[in-house]
Tab-separated table of N, CA and C and ligand atoms in Angstrom:
chain	number	residue	atom	x	y	z
A	1	UNK	N	108.489	63.523	109.778
A	1	UNK	CA	109.709	62.481	109.526
A	1	UNK	C	110.392	62.428	110.846
A	2	UNK	N	110.971	61.451	111.421
A	2	UNK	CA	111.994	60.964	112.672
A	2	UNK	C	113.473	62.200	112.727
A	3	UNK	N	113.828	62.451	111.477
A	3	UNK	CA	115.109	63.297	111.960
A	3	UNK	C	115.074	64.533	111.017
A	4	UNK	N	113.679	64.999	111.064
A	4	UNK	CA	113.765	66.357	110.247
A	4	UNK	C	113.655	67.008	111.377
A	5	UNK	N	114.391	68.245	111.265
A	5	UNK	CA	114.844	69.490	112.400
A	5	UNK	C	113.331	70.437	112.219
A	6	UNK	N	112.788	70.736	110.988
A	6	UNK	CA	111.409	71.575	110.704
A	6	UNK	C	110.199	70.511	111.422
A	7	UNK	N	110.459	69.183	111.323
A	7	UNK	CA	109.215	68.358	112.172
A	7	UNK	C	109.309	68.690	113.539
A	8	UNK	N	110.532	69.068	113.859
A	8	UNK	CA	110.931	68.582	115.518
A	8	UNK	C	110.337	70.318	115.570
A	9	UNK	N	110.728	71.317	115.272
A	9	UNK	CA	110.141	72.858	115.605
A	9	UNK	C	108.475	72.764	115.027
A	10	UNK	N	108.240	72.192	114.508
A	10	UNK	CA	106.613	72.034	114.535
A	10	UNK	C	106.264	71.535	115.257
A	11	UNK	N	106.577	70.323	115.676
A	11	UNK	CA	105.970	69.455	117.113
A	11	UNK	C	106.612	70.061	118.469
A	12	UNK	N	107.018	71.482	118.179
A	12	UNK	CA	107.979	72.143	119.601
A	12	UNK	C	108.584	71.316	120.472
A	13	UNK	N	109.108	70.426	119.763
A	13	UNK	CA	110.396	69.513	120.189
A	13	UNK	C	111.906	70.129	120.157
A	14	UNK	N	111.967	70.959	119.136
A	14	UNK	CA	113.015	71.870	119.314
A	14	UNK	C	112.610	73.340	119.417
A	15	UNK	N	113.284	74.284	120.241
A	15	UNK	CA	112.516	75.857	120.028
A	15	UNK	C	113.310	76.332	119.174
A	16	UNK	N	112.396	77.326	118.980
A	16	UNK	CA	112.356	78.300	117.773
A	16	UNK	C	111.416	79.579	118.395
A	17	UNK	N	111.853	80.757	117.573
A	17	UNK	CA	111.347	82.017	118.011
A	17	UNK	C	109.868	81.886	116.940
A	18	UNK	N	109.044	81.568	117.777
A	18	UNK	CA	107.453	81.173	117.045
A	18	UNK	C	106.907	82.812	116.596
A	19	UNK	N	106.350	83.324	115.664
A	19	UNK	CA	105.524	84.703	115.476
A	19	UNK	C	104.230	83.989	114.973
A	20	UNK	N	103.843	82.697	114.387
A	20	UNK	CA	102.366	82.371	114.373
A	20	UNK	C	102.192	81.038	114.202
A	21	UNK	N	101.309	80.742	115.104
A	21	UNK	CA	100.590	78.810	114.746
A	21	UNK	C	99.437	78.777	114.575
A	22	UNK	N	98.995	77.878	113.583
A	22	UNK	CA	97.739	77.270	113.730
A	22	UNK	C	97.724	75.861	113.718
A	23	UNK	N	96.657	75.145	113.537
A	23	UNK	CA	96.708	73.525	113.701
A	23	UNK	C	97.409	72.956	112.590
A	24	UNK	N	97.631	73.909	111.385
A	24	UNK	CA	98.567	73.022	110.596
A	24	UNK	C	99.704	74.040	110.056
A	25	UNK	N	100.025	75.177	110.809
A	25	UNK	CA	100.811	75.861	110.420
A	25	UNK	C	101.870	76.331	111.513
A	26	UNK	N	103.107	76.359	111.220
A	26	UNK	CA	104.189	77.577	112.213
A	26	UNK	C	104.677	78.129	111.323
A	27	UNK	N	105.038	79.473	111.793
A	27	UNK	CA	105.872	80.224	111.480
A	27	UNK	C	106.916	80.766	112.622
A	28	UNK	N	108.339	80.660	112.411
A	28	UNK	CA	108.923	81.243	113.199
A	28	UNK	C	110.319	81.988	112.440
A	29	UNK	N	110.930	82.445	113.426
A	29	UNK	CA	112.454	83.294	112.577
A	29	UNK	C	113.674	82.324	112.112
A	30	UNK	N	114.039	82.733	111.299
A	30	UNK	CA	115.381	82.254	110.452
A	30	UNK	C	116.512	82.341	111.578
A	31	UNK	N	117.185	81.281	111.855
A	31	UNK	CA	118.114	81.463	112.482
A	31	UNK	C	119.370	82.290	112.235
A	32	UNK	N	119.448	81.900	110.830
A	32	UNK	CA	120.555	82.866	110.023
A	32	UNK	C	120.020	83.855	109.245
A	33	UNK	N	119.318	85.070	109.720
A	33	UNK	CA	118.745	85.925	108.562
A	33	UNK	C	119.375	86.880	107.677
A	34	UNK	N	118.981	87.038	106.494
A	34	UNK	CA	119.421	87.568	105.612
A	34	UNK	C	118.759	88.532	104.866
A	35	UNK	N	117.703	89.203	105.741
A	35	UNK	CA	117.238	90.521	106.159
A	35	UNK	C	116.765	90.581	107.353
A	36	UNK	N	116.317	92.122	107.566
A	36	UNK	CA	115.919	92.193	108.995
A	36	UNK	C	114.611	91.805	109.394
A	37	UNK	N	113.923	91.215	108.394
A	37	UNK	CA	112.878	90.074	109.012
A	37	UNK	C	112.986	89.069	107.966
A	38	UNK	N	113.207	87.939	108.471
A	38	UNK	CA	113.317	86.626	108.023
A	38	UNK	C	112.428	85.521	108.713
A	39	UNK	N	111.771	85.373	108.092
A	39	UNK	CA	110.556	84.305	108.984
A	39	UNK	C	110.145	82.792	108.192
A	40	UNK	N	110.208	81.628	108.852
A	40	UNK	CA	110.204	80.667	107.800
A	40	UNK	C	108.462	80.076	108.293
A	41	UNK	N	107.825	80.137	107.109
A	41	UNK	CA	106.502	79.290	107.585
A	41	UNK	C	106.348	78.046	106.851
A	42	UNK	N	105.996	77.173	107.832
A	42	UNK	CA	106.237	75.629	107.525
A	42	UNK	C	104.568	74.832	107.657
A	43	UNK	N	104.672	73.968	106.926
A	43	UNK	CA	103.219	73.248	107.083
A	43	UNK	C	104.103	72.028	108.310
A	44	UNK	N	102.992	71.755	109.318
A	44	UNK	CA	103.567	70.830	110.442
A	44	UNK	C	103.714	69.335	109.659
A	45	UNK	N	102.866	69.245	108.794
A	45	UNK	CA	103.200	67.991	108.258
A	45	UNK	C	104.226	67.844	107.474
A	46	UNK	N	105.228	67.229	107.158
A	46	UNK	CA	106.154	66.425	106.219
A	46	UNK	C	105.868	66.527	104.728
A	47	UNK	N	106.863	67.433	104.238
A	47	UNK	CA	106.890	67.273	102.302
A	47	UNK	C	108.356	67.490	102.506
A	48	UNK	N	108.825	66.873	101.732
A	48	UNK	CA	110.773	67.367	101.093
A	48	UNK	C	110.422	68.591	100.717
A	49	UNK	N	109.444	68.801	99.426
A	49	UNK	CA	109.527	70.003	99.163
A	49	UNK	C	108.360	69.899	98.238
A	50	UNK	N	108.110	71.279	97.721
A	50	UNK	CA	106.659	71.667	97.066
A	50	UNK	C	106.715	70.601	95.766
A	51	UNK	N	107.708	69.885	95.401
A	51	UNK	CA	107.783	68.961	94.537
A	51	UNK	C	106.728	67.701	94.330
A	52	UNK	N	106.398	67.599	96.257
A	52	UNK	CA	105.709	66.578	96.344
A	52	UNK	C	103.965	67.121	96.442
A	53	UNK	N	103.878	68.489	95.936
A	53	UNK	CA	102.603	68.862	96.706
A	53	UNK	C	101.720	68.259	95.322
A	54	UNK	N	100.684	68.104	95.368
A	54	UNK	CA	99.523	67.766	94.286
A	54	UNK	C	98.225	68.464	94.855
A	55	UNK	N	97.269	68.114	93.495
A	55	UNK	CA	95.969	69.302	93.626
A	55	UNK	C	95.522	68.998	94.973
A	56	UNK	N	95.639	67.689	95.817
A	56	UNK	CA	94.920	68.149	96.976
A	56	UNK	C	95.614	69.073	98.209
A	57	UNK	N	97.020	69.018	97.653
A	57	UNK	CA	97.370	69.995	98.603
A	57	UNK	C	97.483	71.366	98.356
A	58	UNK	N	96.783	71.674	97.478
A	58	UNK	CA	96.614	73.072	96.982
A	58	UNK	C	96.040	74.010	98.094
A	59	UNK	N	95.167	73.772	98.710
A	59	UNK	CA	94.968	74.465	99.993
A	59	UNK	C	95.704	74.959	100.744
A	60	UNK	N	96.407	73.875	101.312
A	60	UNK	CA	97.614	74.103	102.504
A	60	UNK	C	98.327	75.232	101.504
A	61	UNK	N	99.092	74.897	100.486
A	61	UNK	CA	100.120	75.760	100.086
A	61	UNK	C	99.351	77.436	100.017
A	62	UNK	N	98.292	77.950	99.700
A	62	UNK	CA	97.344	78.860	99.688
A	62	UNK	C	97.303	79.365	101.357
A	63	UNK	N	96.861	78.336	102.100
A	63	UNK	CA	97.580	78.882	103.282
A	63	UNK	C	98.449	79.445	103.652
A	64	UNK	N	99.469	78.507	103.359
A	64	UNK	CA	100.868	79.002	103.691
A	64	UNK	C	101.128	80.508	103.063
A	65	UNK	N	100.988	80.557	102.521
A	65	UNK	CA	101.005	82.279	101.465
A	65	UNK	C	100.439	83.238	102.218
A	66	UNK	N	98.948	82.875	102.575
A	66	UNK	CA	97.995	83.613	103.239
A	66	UNK	C	98.573	84.024	104.809
A	67	UNK	N	99.081	82.857	105.154
A	67	UNK	CA	99.792	82.776	106.632
A	67	UNK	C	100.719	84.039	106.542
A	68	UNK	N	101.766	83.859	105.544
A	68	UNK	CA	102.684	84.896	105.189
A	68	UNK	C	102.592	86.132	105.134
A	69	UNK	N	101.325	86.400	104.516
A	69	UNK	CA	100.680	88.010	104.282
A	69	UNK	C	100.275	88.288	105.539
A	70	UNK	N	99.699	87.427	106.487
A	70	UNK	CA	99.532	88.094	107.713
A	70	UNK	C	100.817	88.606	108.591
A	71	UNK	N	101.512	87.839	108.524
A	71	UNK	CA	102.891	87.986	109.407
A	71	UNK	C	103.373	89.122	108.869
A	72	UNK	N	103.237	89.311	107.724
A	72	UNK	CA	103.870	90.394	107.157
A	72	UNK	C	102.920	91.606	107.331
A	73	UNK	N	101.566	91.895	107.711
A	73	UNK	CA	101.179	92.621	108.088
A	73	UNK	C	101.817	92.882	109.459
A	74	UNK	N	101.619	92.041	110.452
A	74	UNK	CA	101.820	92.131	111.956
A	74	UNK	C	103.361	92.403	112.044
A	75	UNK	N	104.429	92.161	111.067
A	75	UNK	CA	105.827	92.934	111.081
A	75	UNK	C	105.936	94.265	110.436
A	76	UNK	N	104.708	94.905	110.017
A	76	UNK	CA	104.807	96.057	109.319
A	76	UNK	C	105.315	96.083	108.200
A	77	UNK	N	105.323	95.204	107.075
A	77	UNK	CA	106.325	94.698	106.012
A	77	UNK	C	105.098	95.265	104.685
A	78	UNK	N	103.941	95.131	105.345
A	78	UNK	CA	103.099	94.825	103.760
A	78	UNK	C	103.031	96.566	103.063
A	79	UNK	N	103.053	97.480	103.701
A	79	UNK	CA	103.041	98.875	102.930
A	79	UNK	C	104.472	98.682	102.117
A	80	UNK	N	105.508	98.503	102.439
A	80	UNK	CA	106.749	99.174	101.861
A	80	UNK	C	107.002	97.702	101.034
A	81	UNK	N	106.542	96.550	101.274
A	81	UNK	CA	106.775	95.313	100.579
A	81	UNK	C	107.266	94.268	101.061
A	82	UNK	N	107.698	93.243	100.476
A	82	UNK	CA	108.616	91.981	100.911
A	82	UNK	C	108.593	90.806	100.173
A	83	UNK	N	109.104	89.605	100.257
A	83	UNK	CA	109.463	88.810	99.573
A	83	UNK	C	108.858	87.379	99.883
A	84	UNK	N	108.164	86.405	99.371
A	84	UNK	CA	107.986	85.322	99.602
A	84	UNK	C	108.740	84.071	98.689
A	85	UNK	N	109.532	83.397	99.326
A	85	UNK	CA	110.447	82.364	98.347
A	85	UNK	C	109.894	81.124	98.681
A	86	UNK	N	110.058	80.556	97.852
A	86	UNK	CA	109.904	78.802	98.155
A	86	UNK	C	111.653	78.172	97.121
A	87	UNK	N	112.195	77.885	97.952
A	87	UNK	CA	113.236	77.268	97.446
A	87	UNK	C	113.475	75.871	97.075
A	88	UNK	N	113.565	75.603	96.181
A	88	UNK	CA	113.069	74.185	95.607
A	88	UNK	C	114.330	72.961	95.264
A	89	UNK	N	115.000	72.156	95.600
A	89	UNK	CA	115.646	71.093	95.158
A	89	UNK	C	117.363	71.922	95.167
A	90	UNK	N	117.974	71.124	94.839
A	90	UNK	CA	119.453	71.666	94.679
A	90	UNK	C	120.087	72.994	93.908
A	91	UNK	N	119.044	73.128	92.720
A	91	UNK	CA	119.676	74.037	92.017
A	91	UNK	C	118.791	75.811	92.539
A	92	UNK	N	117.508	75.190	93.021
A	92	UNK	CA	116.878	76.057	94.023
A	92	UNK	C	117.553	76.493	95.016
A	93	UNK	N	118.401	76.297	95.798
A	93	UNK	CA	118.903	76.389	96.714
A	93	UNK	C	118.400	75.988	98.200
A	94	UNK	N	117.718	74.862	98.004
A	94	UNK	CA	117.047	74.630	99.500
A	94	UNK	C	118.087	73.671	100.128
A	95	UNK	N	117.933	73.968	101.131
A	95	UNK	CA	119.430	73.458	102.419
A	95	UNK	C	118.397	72.569	103.400
A	96	UNK	N	117.063	72.636	103.867
A	96	UNK	CA	116.608	72.011	104.456
A	96	UNK	C	115.331	71.306	103.826
A	97	UNK	N	115.445	70.050	103.791
A	97	UNK	CA	114.293	69.087	103.092
A	97	UNK	C	112.890	68.927	103.827
A	98	UNK	N	112.693	70.058	104.044
A	98	UNK	CA	110.897	70.483	104.720
A	98	UNK	C	110.150	71.390	103.975
A	99	UNK	N	109.632	71.487	103.751
A	99	UNK	CA	108.793	72.541	102.761
A	99	UNK	C	108.763	73.981	103.673
A	100	UNK	N	109.341	74.605	103.075
A	100	UNK	CA	109.335	76.127	104.014
A	100	UNK	C	109.442	77.785	102.863
A	101	UNK	N	108.262	78.241	103.638
A	101	UNK	CA	108.362	79.604	102.443
A	101	UNK	C	108.913	80.663	103.565
A	102	UNK	N	109.799	81.374	102.580
A	102	UNK	CA	110.673	82.239	103.576
A	102	UNK	C	109.983	83.644	103.122
A	103	UNK	N	109.687	84.085	104.090
A	103	UNK	CA	109.303	85.848	104.065
A	103	UNK	C	110.267	86.556	104.452
A	104	UNK	N	110.856	87.628	103.444
A	104	UNK	CA	111.559	88.461	104.028
A	104	UNK	C	111.703	89.504	103.667
A	105	UNK	N	111.822	90.960	104.614
A	105	UNK	CA	111.439	92.194	104.112
A	105	UNK	C	112.298	93.099	105.318
A	106	UNK	N	112.258	94.418	105.280
A	106	UNK	CA	112.705	95.014	106.238
A	106	UNK	C	113.583	96.083	105.410
A	107	UNK	N	114.301	95.531	103.804
A	107	UNK	CA	115.288	96.193	102.974
A	107	UNK	C	114.991	96.119	101.988
A	108	UNK	N	115.395	96.994	100.610
A	108	UNK	CA	114.910	96.423	99.248
A	108	UNK	C	115.634	95.364	99.207
A	109	UNK	N	114.768	94.377	98.273
A	109	UNK	CA	115.394	93.189	97.717
A	109	UNK	C	115.907	93.566	96.295
A	110	UNK	N	116.839	92.592	96.243
A	110	UNK	CA	117.448	92.484	94.795
A	110	UNK	C	117.180	91.768	93.359
A	111	UNK	N	116.893	91.960	92.215
A	111	UNK	CA	116.527	90.733	91.480
A	111	UNK	C	117.655	91.280	90.068
A	112	UNK	N	118.054	89.814	89.539
A	112	UNK	CA	117.626	88.726	89.752
A	112	UNK	C	118.391	88.085	91.089
A	113	UNK	N	117.650	87.388	91.577
A	113	UNK	CA	118.416	86.551	93.309
A	113	UNK	C	119.604	86.002	92.513
A	114	UNK	N	120.818	85.988	93.498
A	114	UNK	CA	121.852	85.054	92.886
A	114	UNK	C	121.608	83.701	92.806
B	1	LIG	P1	116.833	77.144	102.199
B	1	LIG	O1	118.235	77.226	102.066
B	1	LIG	O2	116.328	75.498	102.751
B	1	LIG	O3	115.674	77.624	101.687
B	1	LIG	O4	116.272	77.563	103.702
B	1	LIG	C1	116.514	76.625	105.218
B	1	LIG	C2	116.679	77.955	106.321
B	1	LIG	O5	116.313	77.505	107.650
B	1	LIG	C3	117.779	78.723	106.353
B	1	LIG	O6	117.521	80.132	106.025
B	1	LIG	C4	118.329	78.522	107.465
B	1	LIG	O7	118.967	79.859	108.313
B	1	LIG	C5	117.272	78.134	108.528
B	1	LIG	N1	117.337	77.487	109.096
B	1	LIG	C6	117.999	75.774	109.353
B	1	LIG	N2	117.940	75.336	110.301
B	1	LIG	C7	117.453	76.016	111.094
B	1	LIG	C8	116.824	75.679	112.902
B	1	LIG	O8	117.486	74.954	113.511
B	1	LIG	N3	116.302	76.722	113.638
B	1	LIG	C9	116.013	78.208	112.653
B	1	LIG	N4	115.127	78.859	113.388
B	1	LIG	N5	116.004	78.152	111.036
B	1	LIG	C10	117.417	77.187	110.286
B	2	LIG	ZN1	109.938	67.568	108.313
């Protein structure tokens, strides 16, 4: 999408601190980290939110999660644990309308989240 900041990051038109990339996924450090490690894992293809995902997108969603686990190992989070989050829509606290999986770790997380 033309005016989508994460589409631009995915296409390397805007800089980000990239930690993982393959042909359909990019992962980069969040600009306003809420944990010692805070990484966003995005599909390069634009989806406003996971509300747009259907059965044919299930593999992509799985690959986003698996990429998150690989990066968690890379960032030495796997043993202590971490959190993967998909904020969705207004009540879900989503502020960027391009699907992104948050990978957060390096501190103890609270439950329930605010
Ligand atoms: P949401 O609130 O939609 O779940 O998460 C959006 C996240 O994107 C926020 O944590 C915010 O800090 C991050 N973010 C917004 N704009 C940029 C940007 O231009 N670069 C990077 N690296 N992160 C961004
Ligand atoms: Zn986009």
